[in-house]
Amino acid sequence: MSGETPLRPAPADVVVGIDGSPSARTAALWAAEEADRRSRPLHLVHAADTDRRAYWSDAGTIQAAREAGRDLLAETEAAVRERFPDLVVTRLLGRREPVDGLREAAGGEKTIVVGSRGLGGFPALLLGSVGLGVAARADVPVIVVRGGADRPEAGSVTAAVRDAEDLGWLLLAAAEADVRKVPLRLLSVWNVLMHVGDVATMLDDLDGAAHRRVYEVKTLADRVREWYPDLTVTHHVETGTSPPGTLVGASAHTDLVVMGRGRRLLGVGPSLGRVAHALIHHAHCPVEIVPAGFGTRGGGAP
């Protein structure tokens, strides 16, 4: 384990980005349910990008964009209140581009929710890049809502764990399962091909590596139970040559997949690996990406 002490996560406000697309509407309603479940406010954000547009658009075009954004926020709030009349809802018409606008709205502690597709054509590609950009750069958890709006609940949360360093963000996955009153499943995919090719690799080495992975995952499960003694926690290590494919397959049988985001190389640049990319593009359920170090502080044992 690292020298940082994980903290049991407190329920956070939910920020959702909307752009008028069906995907964003689905994300807004999903985010409203998440906020209601957490008993926290929901913040609707439309990043109109008017600061950048002002360089090539006239005042009338900018004003029309702002009015359209206000109408969209009002319509989305009405749809949310129809289902969750007691939920605290705020609206924000942002002037910045979507990635920075959502990051600013989230501050350092809220959860960001985005849809998986845009309005069609180029906007669809833009929203995809926004989702990826927010997931890669945000300092808070980001949930990309995938799966149909009428998808039946599976009754579980799945955490895609890698090694013993995952405990910090894993407690957030436990909090997601705890607030839903469903079991948490720790799933780790052990790729044997990662250990093949080294001249020093022997069968005994491979067997030992597999046993170490099983031990690490079991230890993580035991630690989670210390923070959440009433939560049902299971753990499983699956052998396969395609961790992304295995996790995408597992996403068909769970309500939420949670995984940690690696630290940026040299502290700069995007940090989403191929597993996160695969899940964001192909998962059958919402995917939550948690940045490295979120919810931890320096120190010893909890």
Short mmCIF file of C-alpha atoms in Angstrom, two decimals:
data_model
loop_
_atom_site.label_atom_id
_atom_site.label_comp_id
_atom_site.label_asym_id
_atom_site.label_seq_id
_atom_site.Cartn_x
_atom_site.Cartn_y
_atom_site.Cartn_z
CA MET A 1 0.00 0.00 0.00
CA SER A 2 1.07 3.60 -0.54
CA GLY A 3 1.82 6.01 2.30
CA GLU A 4 -1.49 7.79 1.80
CA THR A 5 -4.45 7.06 4.04
CA PRO A 6 -7.77 6.52 2.26
CA LEU A 7 -10.78 8.34 3.62
CA ARG A 8 -14.34 7.05 3.66
CA PRO A 9 -15.95 9.21 0.95
CA ALA A 10 -18.70 11.65 1.90
CA PRO A 11 -21.63 11.97 -0.52
CA ALA A 12 -20.84 14.62 -3.13
CA ASP A 13 -23.00 16.97 -5.19
CA VAL A 14 -23.58 15.90 -8.79
CA VAL A 15 -22.77 18.09 -11.82
CA VAL A 16 -24.18 17.03 -15.20
CA GLY A 17 -23.34 18.49 -18.60
CA ILE A 18 -26.24 18.94 -21.04
CA ASP A 19 -26.20 19.88 -24.73
CA GLY A 20 -29.70 19.07 -25.97
CA SER A 21 -28.91 15.59 -27.23
CA PRO A 22 -30.92 12.49 -26.23
CA SER A 23 -27.77 11.11 -24.62
CA ALA A 24 -27.36 14.21 -22.47
CA ARG A 25 -31.02 14.06 -21.43
CA THR A 26 -30.55 10.43 -20.38
CA ALA A 27 -27.42 11.47 -18.47
CA ALA A 28 -29.31 14.30 -16.75
CA LEU A 29 -32.06 11.98 -15.52
CA TRP A 30 -29.48 9.39 -14.44
CA ALA A 31 -27.55 12.12 -12.60
CA ALA A 32 -30.76 13.29 -10.93
CA GLU A 33 -31.40 9.78 -9.64
CA GLU A 34 -27.80 9.61 -8.41
CA ALA A 35 -28.11 12.96 -6.63
CA ASP A 36 -31.42 11.91 -5.08
CA ARG A 37 -29.86 8.66 -3.94
CA ARG A 38 -27.02 10.59 -2.30
CA SER A 39 -29.41 13.23 -0.86
CA ARG A 40 -27.26 15.90 -2.51
CA PRO A 41 -28.02 18.76 -4.94
CA LEU A 42 -27.93 18.36 -8.72
CA HIS A 43 -26.20 21.06 -10.78
CA LEU A 44 -27.23 21.32 -14.45
CA VAL A 45 -24.49 22.86 -16.60
CA HIS A 46 -24.65 23.97 -20.22
CA ALA A 47 -21.24 25.12 -21.42
CA ALA A 48 -22.19 27.52 -24.22
CA ASP A 49 -18.57 28.28 -25.14
CA THR A 50 -19.52 31.91 -25.82
CA ASP A 51 -16.11 33.28 -24.79
CA ARG A 52 -14.43 31.41 -27.65
CA ARG A 53 -17.31 31.93 -30.10
CA ALA A 54 -17.07 35.68 -29.59
CA TYR A 55 -13.89 35.73 -31.68
CA TRP A 56 -15.80 34.91 -34.90
CA SER A 57 -19.51 35.36 -34.12
CA ASP A 58 -21.54 38.57 -33.92
CA ALA A 59 -23.40 39.75 -30.85
CA GLY A 60 -26.74 38.46 -32.13
CA THR A 61 -25.40 34.94 -32.57
CA ILE A 62 -23.90 34.96 -29.09
CA GLN A 63 -27.15 36.20 -27.57
CA ALA A 64 -29.12 33.51 -29.42
CA ALA A 65 -26.74 30.85 -28.07
CA ARG A 66 -27.24 32.13 -24.54
CA GLU A 67 -31.02 32.16 -24.88
CA ALA A 68 -31.02 28.64 -26.32
CA GLY A 69 -28.86 27.52 -23.41
CA ARG A 70 -31.20 29.05 -20.85
CA ASP A 71 -34.19 27.38 -22.50
CA LEU A 72 -32.39 24.03 -22.51
CA LEU A 73 -31.52 24.34 -18.83
CA ALA A 74 -35.10 25.23 -17.95
CA GLU A 75 -36.53 22.33 -19.97
CA THR A 76 -34.10 19.88 -18.41
CA GLU A 77 -34.85 21.11 -14.91
CA ALA A 78 -38.58 20.67 -15.56
CA ALA A 79 -38.01 17.07 -16.70
CA VAL A 80 -35.90 16.37 -13.61
CA ARG A 81 -38.43 17.91 -11.20
CA GLU A 82 -41.22 15.84 -12.74
CA ARG A 83 -39.45 12.71 -11.52
CA PHE A 84 -37.70 14.10 -8.44
CA PRO A 85 -39.86 16.95 -7.09
CA ASP A 86 -37.94 17.29 -3.81
CA LEU A 87 -34.45 17.36 -5.36
CA VAL A 88 -32.43 20.56 -5.02
CA VAL A 89 -31.53 21.63 -8.58
CA THR A 90 -29.38 24.53 -9.77
CA ARG A 91 -28.72 25.78 -13.31
CA LEU A 92 -25.50 27.21 -14.74
CA LEU A 93 -25.04 28.68 -18.22
CA GLY A 94 -21.28 28.56 -18.65
CA ARG A 95 -19.25 30.81 -20.93
CA ARG A 96 -16.26 28.50 -21.26
CA GLU A 97 -15.74 25.47 -23.49
CA PRO A 98 -17.31 22.23 -22.15
CA VAL A 99 -14.30 20.48 -20.61
CA ASP A 100 -13.08 23.49 -18.64
CA GLY A 101 -16.65 24.56 -17.90
CA LEU A 102 -17.54 21.24 -16.29
CA ARG A 103 -14.27 21.08 -14.38
CA GLU A 104 -14.84 24.58 -13.03
CA ALA A 105 -18.42 23.80 -12.04
CA ALA A 106 -17.30 20.67 -10.18
CA GLY A 107 -14.64 22.44 -8.16
CA GLY A 108 -12.54 19.94 -6.24
CA GLU A 109 -15.20 17.71 -4.74
CA LYS A 110 -18.33 17.24 -6.87
CA THR A 111 -18.97 14.32 -9.24
CA ILE A 112 -19.26 15.06 -12.97
CA VAL A 113 -21.75 13.16 -15.16
CA VAL A 114 -21.74 13.28 -18.98
CA GLY A 115 -23.56 11.45 -21.74
CA SER A 116 -21.83 9.19 -24.24
CA ARG A 117 -23.03 10.83 -27.47
CA GLY A 118 -23.84 14.27 -28.82
CA LEU A 119 -26.36 15.70 -31.23
CA GLY A 120 -25.22 13.73 -34.29
CA GLY A 121 -22.58 14.34 -36.93
CA PHE A 122 -19.70 16.51 -35.78
CA PRO A 123 -21.35 17.45 -32.42
CA ALA A 124 -21.40 13.72 -31.58
CA LEU A 125 -17.67 13.58 -32.10
CA LEU A 126 -17.29 16.77 -30.07
CA LEU A 127 -19.21 15.41 -27.10
CA GLY A 128 -17.21 12.20 -27.29
CA SER A 129 -14.04 14.27 -27.07
CA VAL A 130 -15.58 16.24 -24.19
CA GLY A 131 -16.35 13.06 -22.27
CA LEU A 132 -12.85 11.75 -22.83
CA GLY A 133 -11.32 15.13 -22.02
CA VAL A 134 -13.21 15.49 -18.76
CA ALA A 135 -12.47 11.89 -17.72
CA ALA A 136 -8.77 12.38 -18.46
CA ARG A 137 -8.30 15.82 -16.93
CA ALA A 138 -10.81 16.24 -14.10
CA ASP A 139 -9.63 16.20 -10.50
CA VAL A 140 -12.92 14.63 -9.40
CA PRO A 141 -14.77 11.42 -10.33
CA VAL A 142 -16.38 11.43 -13.78
CA ILE A 143 -19.29 9.17 -14.76
CA VAL A 144 -19.99 8.52 -18.45
CA VAL A 145 -23.58 7.31 -18.75
CA ARG A 146 -23.89 4.36 -21.10
CA GLY A 147 -26.65 1.80 -21.58
CA GLY A 148 -30.30 2.34 -22.37
CA ALA A 149 -32.53 4.54 -20.24
CA ASP A 150 -34.83 1.56 -19.60
CA ARG A 151 -32.01 -0.87 -18.76
CA PRO A 152 -33.12 -3.05 -15.80
CA GLU A 153 -31.07 -2.86 -12.62
CA ALA A 154 -28.57 -5.66 -12.13
CA GLY A 155 -28.20 -5.16 -8.38
CA SER A 156 -24.43 -4.74 -8.10
CA VAL A 157 -21.50 -2.36 -8.53
CA THR A 158 -18.26 -3.65 -10.09
CA ALA A 159 -14.80 -2.26 -9.35
CA ALA A 160 -12.08 -2.93 -11.93
CA VAL A 161 -9.05 -3.37 -9.68
CA ARG A 162 -5.43 -3.74 -10.71
CA ASP A 163 -3.22 -3.94 -7.65
CA ALA A 164 -2.77 -3.08 -3.97
CA GLU A 165 -2.52 0.65 -4.73
CA ASP A 166 -6.22 0.81 -5.66
CA LEU A 167 -7.63 1.07 -2.14
CA GLY A 168 -8.14 4.86 -2.19
CA TRP A 169 -10.49 5.00 -5.16
CA LEU A 170 -11.94 1.60 -4.29
CA LEU A 171 -13.59 3.11 -1.23
CA LEU A 172 -15.53 5.38 -3.55
CA ALA A 173 -16.78 2.30 -5.42
CA ALA A 174 -17.78 0.88 -2.05
CA ALA A 175 -19.68 4.09 -1.28
CA GLU A 176 -21.54 3.75 -4.59
CA ALA A 177 -22.55 0.20 -3.71
CA ASP A 178 -23.42 1.14 -0.13
CA VAL A 179 -25.77 3.96 -1.11
CA ARG A 180 -27.49 1.62 -3.59
CA LYS A 181 -27.71 -1.16 -0.98
CA VAL A 182 -26.19 -3.66 -3.42
CA PRO A 183 -23.07 -5.87 -3.30
CA LEU A 184 -19.68 -4.66 -4.50
CA ARG A 185 -17.72 -7.00 -6.76
CA LEU A 186 -13.97 -6.58 -7.09
CA LEU A 187 -12.94 -7.86 -10.51
CA SER A 188 -9.33 -8.09 -11.62
CA VAL A 189 -8.19 -9.43 -14.99
CA TRP A 190 -4.82 -11.16 -14.91
CA ASN A 191 -3.25 -11.04 -18.36
CA VAL A 192 -0.74 -13.86 -18.66
CA LEU A 193 0.71 -12.33 -21.83
CA MET A 194 2.14 -9.51 -19.73
CA HIS A 195 4.50 -12.03 -18.15
CA VAL A 196 5.51 -13.87 -21.30
CA GLY A 197 8.57 -13.00 -23.35
CA ASP A 198 11.07 -12.40 -20.60
CA VAL A 199 13.83 -15.03 -20.78
CA ALA A 200 13.68 -15.30 -17.00
CA THR A 201 9.97 -16.11 -16.99
CA MET A 202 9.23 -19.69 -15.96
CA LEU A 203 6.00 -21.50 -15.29
CA ASP A 204 6.62 -21.27 -11.56
CA ASP A 205 7.03 -17.49 -11.93
CA LEU A 206 3.69 -17.25 -13.74
CA ASP A 207 1.98 -19.33 -11.09
CA GLY A 208 3.47 -17.18 -8.36
CA ALA A 209 2.38 -13.99 -10.11
CA ALA A 210 -1.19 -15.29 -10.39
CA HIS A 211 -1.27 -16.18 -6.70
CA ARG A 212 0.07 -12.73 -5.80
CA ARG A 213 -2.72 -11.08 -7.78
CA VAL A 214 -5.34 -13.21 -6.02
CA TYR A 215 -3.83 -12.34 -2.64
CA GLU A 216 -3.77 -8.61 -3.46
CA VAL A 217 -7.40 -8.58 -4.53
CA LYS A 218 -8.48 -10.55 -1.46
CA THR A 219 -6.56 -8.13 0.76
CA LEU A 220 -8.30 -5.19 -0.91
CA ALA A 221 -11.69 -6.83 -0.28
CA ASP A 222 -10.79 -7.32 3.39
CA ARG A 223 -9.74 -3.67 3.72
CA VAL A 224 -12.97 -2.43 2.13
CA ARG A 225 -14.96 -4.48 4.66
CA GLU A 226 -13.14 -2.63 7.47
CA TRP A 227 -14.68 0.66 6.25
CA TYR A 228 -18.02 -0.86 5.19
CA PRO A 229 -18.72 -3.80 7.52
CA ASP A 230 -22.37 -4.06 6.40
CA LEU A 231 -21.50 -4.16 2.69
CA THR A 232 -21.33 -7.47 0.85
CA VAL A 233 -17.96 -7.53 -0.93
CA THR A 234 -16.91 -10.30 -3.29
CA HIS A 235 -13.66 -10.63 -5.22
CA HIS A 236 -12.66 -12.47 -8.35
CA VAL A 237 -9.54 -12.72 -10.49
CA GLU A 238 -10.18 -13.73 -14.08
CA THR A 239 -7.46 -14.89 -16.44
CA GLY A 240 -7.63 -13.53 -19.96
CA THR A 241 -5.63 -11.94 -22.74
CA SER A 242 -7.93 -8.92 -23.13
CA PRO A 243 -8.70 -7.02 -19.91
CA PRO A 244 -10.78 -4.43 -21.81
CA GLY A 245 -12.89 -7.15 -23.43
CA THR A 246 -13.42 -8.96 -20.14
CA LEU A 247 -14.50 -5.79 -18.33
CA VAL A 248 -16.81 -4.71 -21.16
CA GLY A 249 -18.41 -8.14 -20.96
CA ALA A 250 -18.80 -7.84 -17.19
CA SER A 251 -20.46 -4.43 -17.60
CA ALA A 252 -23.53 -6.17 -19.05
CA HIS A 253 -24.27 -7.66 -15.63
CA THR A 254 -23.78 -4.72 -13.27
CA ASP A 255 -25.22 -1.25 -12.66
CA LEU A 256 -21.96 0.70 -12.55
CA VAL A 257 -18.31 -0.03 -13.32
CA VAL A 258 -15.80 1.98 -11.30
CA MET A 259 -12.09 2.17 -12.06
CA GLY A 260 -9.16 4.31 -11.03
CA ARG A 261 -7.35 6.62 -13.42
CA GLY A 262 -3.57 6.37 -13.55
CA ARG A 263 -1.35 9.27 -12.65
CA ARG A 264 -0.24 11.52 -15.50
CA LEU A 265 3.25 10.88 -16.81
CA LEU A 266 5.47 13.70 -15.54
CA GLY A 267 2.29 15.31 -14.25
CA VAL A 268 1.04 16.39 -17.70
CA GLY A 269 -1.08 15.11 -20.54
CA PRO A 270 -4.09 12.77 -20.65
CA SER A 271 -3.94 9.68 -18.49
CA LEU A 272 -6.71 7.42 -19.78
CA GLY A 273 -5.41 3.98 -20.69
CA ARG A 274 -6.85 1.56 -23.23
CA VAL A 275 -9.07 -0.14 -20.62
CA ALA A 276 -10.77 3.14 -19.70
CA HIS A 277 -11.13 4.04 -23.38
CA ALA A 278 -12.74 0.68 -24.12
CA LEU A 279 -15.19 0.99 -21.24
CA ILE A 280 -16.17 4.57 -22.09
CA HIS A 281 -16.84 3.57 -25.71
CA HIS A 282 -18.32 0.07 -25.33
CA ALA A 283 -19.58 -0.61 -21.77
CA HIS A 284 -23.20 -1.68 -21.31
CA CYS A 285 -23.64 0.43 -18.15
CA PRO A 286 -22.38 3.75 -16.75
CA VAL A 287 -18.63 3.96 -16.12
CA GLU A 288 -17.06 5.98 -13.30
CA ILE A 289 -13.43 7.09 -13.65
CA VAL A 290 -11.76 8.18 -10.40
CA PRO A 291 -8.53 10.24 -10.60
CA ALA A 292 -5.42 9.04 -8.82
CA GLY A 293 -5.17 10.22 -5.24
CA PHE A 294 -8.81 11.29 -4.98
CA GLY A 295 -10.09 10.86 -1.41
CA THR A 296 -6.69 10.22 0.19
CA ARG A 297 -4.29 12.12 2.41
CA GLY A 298 -0.78 11.44 3.62
CA GLY A 299 -0.45 9.40 6.75
CA GLY A 300 -0.38 5.99 8.28
CA ALA A 301 -3.05 3.43 8.99
CA PRO A 302 -6.66 4.56 9.18
#
